[in-house]
Short mmCIF file of C-alpha atoms in Angstrom, two decimals:
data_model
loop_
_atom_site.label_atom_id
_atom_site.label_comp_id
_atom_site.label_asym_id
_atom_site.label_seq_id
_atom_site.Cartn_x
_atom_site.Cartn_y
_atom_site.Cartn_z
CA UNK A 23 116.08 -19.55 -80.45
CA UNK A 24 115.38 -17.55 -77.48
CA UNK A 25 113.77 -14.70 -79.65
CA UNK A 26 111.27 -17.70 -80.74
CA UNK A 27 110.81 -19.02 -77.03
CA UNK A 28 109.99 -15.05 -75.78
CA UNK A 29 106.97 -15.12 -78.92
CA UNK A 30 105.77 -17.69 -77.85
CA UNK A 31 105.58 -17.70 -74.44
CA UNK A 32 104.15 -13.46 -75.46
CA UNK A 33 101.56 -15.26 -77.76
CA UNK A 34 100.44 -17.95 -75.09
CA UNK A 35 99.90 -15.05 -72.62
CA UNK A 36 97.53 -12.84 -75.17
CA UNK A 37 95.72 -15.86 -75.97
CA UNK A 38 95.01 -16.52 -72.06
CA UNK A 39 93.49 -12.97 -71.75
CA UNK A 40 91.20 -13.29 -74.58
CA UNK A 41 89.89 -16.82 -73.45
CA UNK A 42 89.08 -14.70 -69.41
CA UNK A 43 87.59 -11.85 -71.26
CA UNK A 44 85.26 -14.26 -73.47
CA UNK A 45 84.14 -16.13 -70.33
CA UNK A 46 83.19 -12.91 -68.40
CA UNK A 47 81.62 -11.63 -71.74
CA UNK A 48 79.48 -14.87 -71.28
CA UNK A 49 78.91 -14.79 -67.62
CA UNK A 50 78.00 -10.29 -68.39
CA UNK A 51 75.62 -11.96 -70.57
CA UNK A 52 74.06 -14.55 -68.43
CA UNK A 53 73.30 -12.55 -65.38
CA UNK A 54 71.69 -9.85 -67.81
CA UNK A 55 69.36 -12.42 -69.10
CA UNK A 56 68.52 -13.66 -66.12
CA UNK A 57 68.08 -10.08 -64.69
CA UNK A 58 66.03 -9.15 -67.34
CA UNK A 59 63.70 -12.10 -66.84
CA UNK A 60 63.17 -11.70 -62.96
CA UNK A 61 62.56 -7.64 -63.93
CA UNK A 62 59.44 -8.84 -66.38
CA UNK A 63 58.56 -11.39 -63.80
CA UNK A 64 57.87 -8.70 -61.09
CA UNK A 65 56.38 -6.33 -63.10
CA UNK A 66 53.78 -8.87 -64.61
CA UNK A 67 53.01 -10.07 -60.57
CA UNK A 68 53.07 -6.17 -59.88
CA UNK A 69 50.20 -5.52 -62.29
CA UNK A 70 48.71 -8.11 -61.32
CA UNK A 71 48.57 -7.24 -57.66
CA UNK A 72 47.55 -3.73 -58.18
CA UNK A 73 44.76 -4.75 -60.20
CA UNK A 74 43.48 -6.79 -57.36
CA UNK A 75 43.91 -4.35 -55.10
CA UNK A 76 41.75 -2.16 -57.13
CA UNK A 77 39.35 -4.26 -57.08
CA UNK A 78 39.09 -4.43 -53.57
CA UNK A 79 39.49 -0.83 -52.95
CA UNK A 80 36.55 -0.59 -55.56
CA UNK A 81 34.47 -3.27 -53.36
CA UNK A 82 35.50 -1.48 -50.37
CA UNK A 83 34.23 2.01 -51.85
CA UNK A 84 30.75 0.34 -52.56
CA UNK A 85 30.87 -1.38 -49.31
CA UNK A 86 31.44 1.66 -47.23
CA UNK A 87 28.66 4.12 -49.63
CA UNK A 88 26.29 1.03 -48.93
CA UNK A 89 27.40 1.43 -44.88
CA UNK A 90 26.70 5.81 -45.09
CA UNK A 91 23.67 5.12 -46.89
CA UNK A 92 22.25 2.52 -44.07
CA UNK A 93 23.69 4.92 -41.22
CA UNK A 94 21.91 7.81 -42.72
CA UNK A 95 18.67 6.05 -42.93
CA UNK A 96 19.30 4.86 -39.42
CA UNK A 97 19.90 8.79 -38.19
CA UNK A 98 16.24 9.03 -39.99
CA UNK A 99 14.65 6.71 -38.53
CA UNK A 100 15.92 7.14 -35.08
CA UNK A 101 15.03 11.33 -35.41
CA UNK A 102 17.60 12.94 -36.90
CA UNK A 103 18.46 14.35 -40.32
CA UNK A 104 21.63 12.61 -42.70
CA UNK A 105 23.81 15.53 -41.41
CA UNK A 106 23.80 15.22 -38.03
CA UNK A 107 26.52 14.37 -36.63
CA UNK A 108 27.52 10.84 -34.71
CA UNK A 109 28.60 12.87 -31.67
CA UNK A 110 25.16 14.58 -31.17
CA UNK A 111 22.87 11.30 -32.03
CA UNK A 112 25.63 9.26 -29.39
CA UNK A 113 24.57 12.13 -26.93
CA UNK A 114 20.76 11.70 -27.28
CA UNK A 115 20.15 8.42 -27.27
CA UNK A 116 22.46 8.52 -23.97
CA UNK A 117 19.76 11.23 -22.81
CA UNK A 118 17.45 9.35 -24.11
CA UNK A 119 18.23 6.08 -22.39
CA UNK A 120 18.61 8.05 -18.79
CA UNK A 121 15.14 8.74 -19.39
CA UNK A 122 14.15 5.20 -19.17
CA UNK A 123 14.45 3.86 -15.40
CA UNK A 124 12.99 0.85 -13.93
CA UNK A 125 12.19 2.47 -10.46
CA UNK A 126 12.71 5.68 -8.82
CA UNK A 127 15.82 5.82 -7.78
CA UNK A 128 17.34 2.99 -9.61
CA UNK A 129 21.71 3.44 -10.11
CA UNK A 130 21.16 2.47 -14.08
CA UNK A 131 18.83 2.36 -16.84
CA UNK A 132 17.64 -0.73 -17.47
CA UNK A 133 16.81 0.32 -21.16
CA UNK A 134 19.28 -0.33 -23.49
CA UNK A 135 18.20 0.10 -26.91
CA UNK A 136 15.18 1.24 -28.66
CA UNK A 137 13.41 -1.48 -29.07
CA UNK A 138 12.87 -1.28 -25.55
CA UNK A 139 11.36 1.64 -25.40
CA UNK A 140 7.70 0.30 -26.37
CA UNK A 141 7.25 -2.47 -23.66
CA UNK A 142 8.57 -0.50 -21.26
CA UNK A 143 6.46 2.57 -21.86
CA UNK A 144 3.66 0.23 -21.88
CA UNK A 145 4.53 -1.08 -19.02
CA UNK A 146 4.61 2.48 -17.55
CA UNK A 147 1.49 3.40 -18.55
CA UNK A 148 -0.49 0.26 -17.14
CA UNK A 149 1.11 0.96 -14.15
CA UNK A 150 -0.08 4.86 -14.03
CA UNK A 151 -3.41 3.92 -15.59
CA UNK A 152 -4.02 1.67 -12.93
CA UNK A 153 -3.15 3.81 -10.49
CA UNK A 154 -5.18 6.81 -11.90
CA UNK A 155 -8.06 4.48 -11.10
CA UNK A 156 -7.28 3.42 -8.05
CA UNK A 157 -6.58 7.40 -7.18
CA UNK A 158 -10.47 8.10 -8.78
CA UNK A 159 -11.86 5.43 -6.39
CA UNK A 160 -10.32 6.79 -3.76
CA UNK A 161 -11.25 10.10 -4.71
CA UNK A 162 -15.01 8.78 -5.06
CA UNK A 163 -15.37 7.57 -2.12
CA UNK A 164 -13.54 10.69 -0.54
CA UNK A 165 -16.16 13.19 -1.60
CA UNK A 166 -19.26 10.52 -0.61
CA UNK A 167 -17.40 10.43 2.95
CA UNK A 168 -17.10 14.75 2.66
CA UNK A 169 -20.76 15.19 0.91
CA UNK A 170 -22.62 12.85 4.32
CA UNK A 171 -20.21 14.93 7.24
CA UNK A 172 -21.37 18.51 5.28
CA UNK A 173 -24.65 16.84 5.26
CA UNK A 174 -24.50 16.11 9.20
CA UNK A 175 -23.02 18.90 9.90
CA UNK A 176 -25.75 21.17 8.12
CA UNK A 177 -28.50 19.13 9.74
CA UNK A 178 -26.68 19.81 13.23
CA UNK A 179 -26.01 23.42 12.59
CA UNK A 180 -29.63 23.74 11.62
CA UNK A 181 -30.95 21.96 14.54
CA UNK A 182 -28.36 24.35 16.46
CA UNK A 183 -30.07 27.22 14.49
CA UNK A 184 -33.48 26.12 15.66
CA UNK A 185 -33.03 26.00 19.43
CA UNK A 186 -30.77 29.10 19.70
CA UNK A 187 -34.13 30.62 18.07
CA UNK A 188 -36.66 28.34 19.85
CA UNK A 189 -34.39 29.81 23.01
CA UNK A 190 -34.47 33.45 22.09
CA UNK A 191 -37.78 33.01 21.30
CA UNK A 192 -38.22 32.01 24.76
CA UNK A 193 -36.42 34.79 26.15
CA UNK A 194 -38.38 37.34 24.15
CA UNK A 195 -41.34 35.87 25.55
CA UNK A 196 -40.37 36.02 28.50
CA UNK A 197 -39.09 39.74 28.73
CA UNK A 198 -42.64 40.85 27.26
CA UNK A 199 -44.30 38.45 30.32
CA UNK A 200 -41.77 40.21 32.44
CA UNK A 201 -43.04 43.82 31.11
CA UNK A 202 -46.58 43.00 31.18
CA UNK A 203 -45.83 41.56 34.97
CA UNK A 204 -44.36 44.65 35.84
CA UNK A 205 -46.95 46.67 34.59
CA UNK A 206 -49.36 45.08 36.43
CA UNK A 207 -47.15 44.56 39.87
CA UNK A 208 -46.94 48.46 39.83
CA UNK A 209 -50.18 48.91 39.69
CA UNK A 210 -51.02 46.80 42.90
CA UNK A 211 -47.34 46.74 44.08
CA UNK A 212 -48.03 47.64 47.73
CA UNK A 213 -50.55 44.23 47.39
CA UNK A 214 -48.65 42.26 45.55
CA UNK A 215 -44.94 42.88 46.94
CA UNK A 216 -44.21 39.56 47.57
CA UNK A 217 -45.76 37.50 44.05
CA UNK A 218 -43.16 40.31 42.55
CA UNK A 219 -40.63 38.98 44.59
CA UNK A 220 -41.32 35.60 43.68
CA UNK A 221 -41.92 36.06 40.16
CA UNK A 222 -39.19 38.10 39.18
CA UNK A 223 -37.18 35.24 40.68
CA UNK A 224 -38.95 32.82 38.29
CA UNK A 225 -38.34 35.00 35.78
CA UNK A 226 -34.64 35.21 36.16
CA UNK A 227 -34.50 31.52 36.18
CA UNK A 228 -36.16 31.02 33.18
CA UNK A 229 -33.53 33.42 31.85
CA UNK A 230 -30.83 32.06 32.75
CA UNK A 231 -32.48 28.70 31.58
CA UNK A 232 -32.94 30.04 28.08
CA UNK A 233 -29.06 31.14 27.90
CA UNK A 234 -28.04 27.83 29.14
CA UNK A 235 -30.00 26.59 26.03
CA UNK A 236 -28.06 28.78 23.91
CA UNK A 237 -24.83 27.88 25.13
CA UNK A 238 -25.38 24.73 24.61
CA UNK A 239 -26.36 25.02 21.32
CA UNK A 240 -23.73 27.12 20.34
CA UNK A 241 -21.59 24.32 22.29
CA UNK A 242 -22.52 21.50 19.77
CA UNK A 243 -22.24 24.16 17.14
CA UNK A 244 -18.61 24.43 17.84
CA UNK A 245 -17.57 20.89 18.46
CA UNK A 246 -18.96 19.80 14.33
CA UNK A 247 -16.90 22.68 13.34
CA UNK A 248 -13.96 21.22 15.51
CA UNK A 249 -15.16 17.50 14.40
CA UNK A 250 -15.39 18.60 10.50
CA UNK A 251 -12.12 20.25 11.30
CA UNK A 252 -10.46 16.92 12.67
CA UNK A 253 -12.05 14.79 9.73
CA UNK A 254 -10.89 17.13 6.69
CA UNK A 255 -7.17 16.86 8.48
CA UNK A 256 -7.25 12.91 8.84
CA UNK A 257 -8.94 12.94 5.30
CA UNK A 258 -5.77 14.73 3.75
CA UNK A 259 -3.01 13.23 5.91
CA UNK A 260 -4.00 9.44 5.58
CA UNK A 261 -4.90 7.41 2.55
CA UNK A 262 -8.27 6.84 1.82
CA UNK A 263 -9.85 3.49 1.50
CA UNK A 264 -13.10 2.12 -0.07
CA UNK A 265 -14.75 0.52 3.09
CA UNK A 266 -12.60 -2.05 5.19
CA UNK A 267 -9.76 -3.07 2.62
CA UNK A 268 -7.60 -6.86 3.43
CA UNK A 269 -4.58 -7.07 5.92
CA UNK A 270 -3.03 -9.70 4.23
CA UNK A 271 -3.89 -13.30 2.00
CA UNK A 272 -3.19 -16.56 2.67
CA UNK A 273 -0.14 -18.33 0.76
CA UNK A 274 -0.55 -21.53 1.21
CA UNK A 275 -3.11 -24.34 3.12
CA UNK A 276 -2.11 -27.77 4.52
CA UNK A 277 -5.74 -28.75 4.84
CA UNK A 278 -4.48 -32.34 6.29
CA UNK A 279 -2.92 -30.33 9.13
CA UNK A 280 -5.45 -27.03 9.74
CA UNK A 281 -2.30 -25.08 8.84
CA UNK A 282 -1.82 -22.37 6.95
CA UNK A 283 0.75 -19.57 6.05
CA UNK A 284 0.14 -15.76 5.74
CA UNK A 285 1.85 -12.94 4.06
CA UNK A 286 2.67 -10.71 7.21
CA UNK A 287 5.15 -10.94 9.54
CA UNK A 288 7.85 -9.47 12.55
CA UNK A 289 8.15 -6.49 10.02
CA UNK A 290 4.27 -5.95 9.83
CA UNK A 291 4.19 -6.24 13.72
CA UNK A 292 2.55 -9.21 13.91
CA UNK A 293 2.19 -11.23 16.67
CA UNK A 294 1.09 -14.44 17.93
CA UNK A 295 -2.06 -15.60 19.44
CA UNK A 296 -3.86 -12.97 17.05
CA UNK A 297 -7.14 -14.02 14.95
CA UNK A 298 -8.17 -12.93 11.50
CA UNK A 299 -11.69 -13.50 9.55
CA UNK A 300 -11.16 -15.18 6.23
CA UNK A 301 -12.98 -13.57 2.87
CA UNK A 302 -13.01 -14.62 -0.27
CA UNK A 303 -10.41 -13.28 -3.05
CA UNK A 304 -10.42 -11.06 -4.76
CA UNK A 305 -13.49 -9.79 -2.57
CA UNK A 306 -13.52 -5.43 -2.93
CA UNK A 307 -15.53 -4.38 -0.13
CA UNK A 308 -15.09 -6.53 2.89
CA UNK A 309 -17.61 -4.24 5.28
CA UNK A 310 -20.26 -5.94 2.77
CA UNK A 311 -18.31 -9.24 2.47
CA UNK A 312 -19.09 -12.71 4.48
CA UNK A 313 -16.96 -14.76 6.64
CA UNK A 314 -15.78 -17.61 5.03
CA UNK A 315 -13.85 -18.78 8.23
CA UNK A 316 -11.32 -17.90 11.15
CA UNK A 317 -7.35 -18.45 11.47
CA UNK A 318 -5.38 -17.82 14.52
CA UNK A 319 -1.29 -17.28 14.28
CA UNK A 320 0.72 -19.35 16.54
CA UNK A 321 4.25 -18.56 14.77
CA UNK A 322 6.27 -16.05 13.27
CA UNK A 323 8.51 -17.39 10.32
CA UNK A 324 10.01 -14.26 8.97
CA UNK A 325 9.92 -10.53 8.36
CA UNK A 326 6.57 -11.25 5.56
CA UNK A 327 5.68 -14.84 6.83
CA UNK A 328 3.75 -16.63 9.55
CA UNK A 329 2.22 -19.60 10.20
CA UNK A 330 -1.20 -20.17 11.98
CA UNK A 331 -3.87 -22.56 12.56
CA UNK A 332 -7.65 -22.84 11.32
CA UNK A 333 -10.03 -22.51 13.75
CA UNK A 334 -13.14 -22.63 11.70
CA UNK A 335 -14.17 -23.32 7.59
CA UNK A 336 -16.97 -24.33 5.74
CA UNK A 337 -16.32 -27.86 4.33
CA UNK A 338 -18.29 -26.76 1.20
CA UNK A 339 -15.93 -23.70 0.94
CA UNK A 340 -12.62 -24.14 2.97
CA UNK A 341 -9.86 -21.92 2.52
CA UNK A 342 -7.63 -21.21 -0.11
CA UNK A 343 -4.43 -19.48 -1.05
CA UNK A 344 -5.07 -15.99 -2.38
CA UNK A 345 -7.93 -15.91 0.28
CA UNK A 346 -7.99 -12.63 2.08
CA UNK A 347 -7.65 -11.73 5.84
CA UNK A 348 -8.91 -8.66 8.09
CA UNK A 349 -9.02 -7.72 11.30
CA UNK A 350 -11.03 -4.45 12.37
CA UNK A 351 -8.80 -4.15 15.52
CA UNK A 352 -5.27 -4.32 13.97
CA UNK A 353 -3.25 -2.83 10.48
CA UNK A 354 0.03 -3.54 9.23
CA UNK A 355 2.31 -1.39 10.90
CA UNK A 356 -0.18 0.79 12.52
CA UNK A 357 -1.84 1.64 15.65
CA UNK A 358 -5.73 1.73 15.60
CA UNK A 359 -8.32 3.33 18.40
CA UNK A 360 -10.84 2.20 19.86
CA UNK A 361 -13.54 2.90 22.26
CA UNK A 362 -15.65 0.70 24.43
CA UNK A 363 -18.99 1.10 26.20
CA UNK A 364 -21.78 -0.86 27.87
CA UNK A 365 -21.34 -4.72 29.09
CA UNK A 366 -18.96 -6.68 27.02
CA UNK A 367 -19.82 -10.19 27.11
CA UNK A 368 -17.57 -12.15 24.91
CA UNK A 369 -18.35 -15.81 25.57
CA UNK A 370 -22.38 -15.14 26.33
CA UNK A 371 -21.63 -16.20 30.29
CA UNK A 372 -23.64 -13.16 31.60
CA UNK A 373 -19.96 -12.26 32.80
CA UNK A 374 -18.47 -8.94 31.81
CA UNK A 375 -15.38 -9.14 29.55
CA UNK A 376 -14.37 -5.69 29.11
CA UNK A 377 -10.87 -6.41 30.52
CA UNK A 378 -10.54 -9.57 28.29
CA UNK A 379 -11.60 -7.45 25.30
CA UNK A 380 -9.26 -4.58 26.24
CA UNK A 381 -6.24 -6.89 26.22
CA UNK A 382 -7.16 -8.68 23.06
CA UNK A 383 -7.08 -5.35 21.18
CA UNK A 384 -3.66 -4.00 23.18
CA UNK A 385 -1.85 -7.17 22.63
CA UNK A 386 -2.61 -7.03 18.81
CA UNK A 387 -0.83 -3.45 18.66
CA UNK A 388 -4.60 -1.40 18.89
CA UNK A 389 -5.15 1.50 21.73
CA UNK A 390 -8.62 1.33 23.43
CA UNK A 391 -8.42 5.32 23.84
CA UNK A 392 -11.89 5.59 26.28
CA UNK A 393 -14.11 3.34 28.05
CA UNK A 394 -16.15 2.78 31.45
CA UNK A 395 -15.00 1.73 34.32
CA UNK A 396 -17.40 0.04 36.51
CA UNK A 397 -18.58 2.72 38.56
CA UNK A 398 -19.57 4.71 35.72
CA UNK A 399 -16.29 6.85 35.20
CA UNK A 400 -15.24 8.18 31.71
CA UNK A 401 -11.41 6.74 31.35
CA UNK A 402 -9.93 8.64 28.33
CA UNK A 403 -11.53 10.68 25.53
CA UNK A 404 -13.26 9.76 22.26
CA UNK A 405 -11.95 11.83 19.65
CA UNK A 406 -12.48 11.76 15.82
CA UNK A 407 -9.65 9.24 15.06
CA UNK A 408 -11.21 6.60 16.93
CA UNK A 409 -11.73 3.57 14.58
CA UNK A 410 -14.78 1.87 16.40
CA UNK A 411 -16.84 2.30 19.09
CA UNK A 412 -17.41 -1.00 20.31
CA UNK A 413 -21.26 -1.38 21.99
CA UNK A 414 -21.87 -3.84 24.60
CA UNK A 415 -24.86 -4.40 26.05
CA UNK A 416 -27.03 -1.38 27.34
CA UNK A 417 -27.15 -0.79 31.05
CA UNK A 418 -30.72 -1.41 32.51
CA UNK A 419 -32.66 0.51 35.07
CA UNK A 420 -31.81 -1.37 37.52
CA UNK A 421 -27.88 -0.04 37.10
CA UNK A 422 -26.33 2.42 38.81
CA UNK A 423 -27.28 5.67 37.19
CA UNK A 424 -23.96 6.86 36.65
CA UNK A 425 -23.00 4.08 34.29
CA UNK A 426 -26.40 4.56 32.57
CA UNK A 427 -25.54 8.26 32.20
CA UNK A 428 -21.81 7.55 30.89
CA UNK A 429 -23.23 4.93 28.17
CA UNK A 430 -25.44 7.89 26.89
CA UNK A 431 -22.41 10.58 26.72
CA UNK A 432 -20.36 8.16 25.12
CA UNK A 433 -22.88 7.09 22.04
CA UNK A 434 -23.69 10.66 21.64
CA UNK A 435 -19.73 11.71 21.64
CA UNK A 436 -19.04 9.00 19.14
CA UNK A 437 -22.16 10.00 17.10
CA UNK A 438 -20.96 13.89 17.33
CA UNK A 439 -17.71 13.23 16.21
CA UNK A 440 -18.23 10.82 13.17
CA UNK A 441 -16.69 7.70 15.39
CA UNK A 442 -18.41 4.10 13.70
CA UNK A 443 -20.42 2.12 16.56
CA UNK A 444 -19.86 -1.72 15.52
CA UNK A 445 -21.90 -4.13 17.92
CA UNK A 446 -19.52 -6.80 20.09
CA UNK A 447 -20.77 -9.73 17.71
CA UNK A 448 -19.61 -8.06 14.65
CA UNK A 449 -16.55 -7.15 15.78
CA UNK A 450 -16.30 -10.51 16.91
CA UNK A 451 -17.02 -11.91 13.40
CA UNK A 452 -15.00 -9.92 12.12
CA UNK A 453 -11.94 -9.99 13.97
CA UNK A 454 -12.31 -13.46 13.68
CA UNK A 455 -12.16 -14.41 17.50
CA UNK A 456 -13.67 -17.86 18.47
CA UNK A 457 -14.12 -19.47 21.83
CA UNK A 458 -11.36 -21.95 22.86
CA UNK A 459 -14.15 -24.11 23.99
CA UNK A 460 -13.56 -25.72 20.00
CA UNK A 461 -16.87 -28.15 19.50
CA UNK A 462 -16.15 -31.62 17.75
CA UNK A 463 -18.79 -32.85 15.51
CA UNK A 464 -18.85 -36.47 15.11
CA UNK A 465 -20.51 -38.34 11.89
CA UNK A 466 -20.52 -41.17 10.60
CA UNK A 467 -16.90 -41.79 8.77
CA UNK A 468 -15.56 -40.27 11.82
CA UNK A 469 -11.98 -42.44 13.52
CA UNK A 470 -10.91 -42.59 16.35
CA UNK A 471 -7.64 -42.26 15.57
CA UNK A 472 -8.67 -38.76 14.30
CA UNK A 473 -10.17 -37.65 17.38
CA UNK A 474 -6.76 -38.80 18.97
CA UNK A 475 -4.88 -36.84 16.76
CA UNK A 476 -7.20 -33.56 16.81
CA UNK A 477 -6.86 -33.64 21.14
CA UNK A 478 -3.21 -34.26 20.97
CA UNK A 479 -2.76 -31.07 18.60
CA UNK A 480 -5.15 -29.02 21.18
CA UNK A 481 -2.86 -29.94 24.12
CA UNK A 482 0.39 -29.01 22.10
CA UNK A 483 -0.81 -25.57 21.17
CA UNK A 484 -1.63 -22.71 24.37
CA UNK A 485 -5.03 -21.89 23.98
CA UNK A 486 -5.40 -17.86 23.03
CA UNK A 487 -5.65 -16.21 26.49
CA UNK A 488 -5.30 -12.19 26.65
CA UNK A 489 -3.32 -11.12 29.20
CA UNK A 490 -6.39 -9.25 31.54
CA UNK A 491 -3.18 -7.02 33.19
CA UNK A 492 -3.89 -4.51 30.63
#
């Protein structure tokens, strides 16, 4: 019996093992199966995903020749060849680009691509062509200036010519009447001691007359050399201008008011009190040009900017922005000369102004280098950068000669040395001085409200008095 138990118990336990090494056999197989079908799972997504990625890197590869081919053509375009190199075309367009600068001395180009280039070589180009053409006017009316002082000078040095031989001449003659003289004083000298005497004395003066002459004529001689001298210098150290050129325009009108607003200001030494003639715009050569009316400025706004009154318009033409403004006895930051001679009446009084005049042009910046005093006394010197010489009236007979002796010197210096003679109405005009005496015309449509108005703004503003001190 317990032999049986032991067998059985031995055949129970083999039959155990074989059941645990069936299941495993069956679990072995499972997880293979399953192993196997993730393996042909990846491998399927695998070739899937590589052939989408060639396909990119096939539309990347057509991408990129399409990207050498349009960079190449670019490198063409631009200049260069298909095998230059991106370093070298980086480094000439930047040389290129530094080539392109708005205005001297500007910190960066302001061109930043090609496409720029055109406009702003256009732009370059009107702005030399233009002025090139202001240069040839310039230039023009630099030779006609050069051609009419050789001109004078020629005709002086010619007259010069003729009395140094008109003098020798003289000379000569009189040598050969001093020979023949002495040829006949020898003959009767004992008789005739004394008209020898007397006539060599004659002679001697009419020597020493006939040098004087030449002196003098070599005098004048020098001073157009000095004079043609002094005027080729000015000529190459200052601009030229075409006749009298503007000072400034007018920005803006309040016709309701008389006001209106200028261009210049504190930086252009302006100041207030001064008067300016009004011409039309865009009007070339003002010497030629007519008034159209007459501002005076009674404030200073700004470094470019002032204000000022109108003291006299056309109502058929009044004045407009863009209208110009001159003065012959002021320029923007610069000091003009002037000479004055004769009686200056400015108001037609029979009174003489000269003092009045003489502070007019001194308190608008201008230096009256020579004029008369009133005992006929030459104060300064006219020399050939004197803008005007203004003419008063002309001394009569009945004036001390001195002062008609001075007036004389000082035309003839100014005439000598190229210096403009502009009569005391003109400059007048020009300057565009009025009397403060202001005349109200009264029609029909006139107020008197208006007339009111017009008195009350006359006693606000100071009337334009020159200080005489000067």
């Amino acid at each position: 019996m317990a032999a049986c138990k032991e067998f059985i118990d031995m055949a129970a336990r083999e039959s155990q093992g074989l059941q645990i090494a069936v299941i495993l056999l069956v679990l072995l197989v499972a997880a293979l199966g399953i192993t196997t079908y993730v393996f042909y799972a990846a491998n399927d997504k695998s070739k899937l995903d590589a052939e989408a990625a060639n396909t990119r890197a096939t539309e990347e590869a057509t991408r990129s020749r399409s990207y050498l081919a349009e960079r190449n053509e670019l490198k063409v375009m631009i200049g260069h060849s298909e095998e230059t190199p991106m370093e070298d075309v980086q480094k000439a367009f930047g040389d290129d680009m530094k080539t392109f600068i708005a205005d001297e001395g500007a910190a960066a180009p302001t061109v930043q691509n090609y496409r720029q280039v055109p406009a702003v070589m256009q732009a370059s180009v009107i702005k030399l062509e233009k002025q090139l053409a202001d240069s040839l006017r310039a230039n023009t009316a630099l030779r006609a200036e050069k051609v009419a002082l050789e001109t004078t000078y020629q005709t002086k040095l010619s007259e010069a010519d003729t009395a140094r031989d008109n003098a020798l001449a003289a000379q000569a003659e009189a040598e050969k009447k001093m020979a023949d003289d002495r040829k006949s004083l020898e003959a009767a000298q004992a008789k005739l001691q004394d008209d020898k005497v007397k006539l060599q004395g004659t002679i001697a003066q009419t020597i020493d007359g006939s040098k004087k002459q030449v002196e003098a004529a070599n005098k004048e001689r020098d001073e157009l050399f000095t004079t043609l001298e002094a005027k080729d210098a000015i000529l190459k150290s200052k601009e030229p201008k075409v006749g009298d050129v503007a000072d400034g325009r007018i920005i803006w009108v309040n016709q309701k008011e008389d006001t209106i607003w200028i261009n210049l200001g504190s930086a252009d030494l302006l100041r207030p009190q001064m008067t300016f003639s009004i011409f039309e715009k865009g009007e070339v050569n003002i010497a030629l040009a007519t008034v159209k009316g007459k501002i005076e400025i009674t404030r200073i706004n700004d470094a470019h900017e002032a204000e000022g009154r109108i003291i006299e318009e056309e109502v058929t033409n009044p004045i407009m922005p863009g209208d110009q403004i001159f003065t012959p006895i002021w320029s923007p930051g610069t000091v003009q000369k002037f000479a004055m001679v004769g009686m200056i009446d400015l108001d037609g009084d029979g009174e003489d102004d000269t003092d009045e005049l003489r502070g007019m042009i001194e308190g608008s910046g201008g230096v009256v280098a020579a004029w008369v005093d009133s005992e006929g006394n030459v104060k300064g010197e006219i020399t050939p950068d004197v803008r005007y010489l203004i003419d008063g009236e002309q001394p009569t007979e009945k004036t001390a000669a001195a002062v008609l002796t001075a007036y004389s010197q000082m035309r003839e210096t100014a005439r000598r040395r190229g210096v403009e003679l502009i009569q005391v109405g003109r400059l007048q005009e020009r300057m565009g001085w009025q009397n403060t005496e202001r005349l109200v015309r009264l029609g029909k449509t006139t107020r008197l409200e208006e007339l009111e108005a017009e008195a009350q703004r006359e006693r606000d503003f100071k009337p334009r008095r020159p200080n005489s001190a000067y």
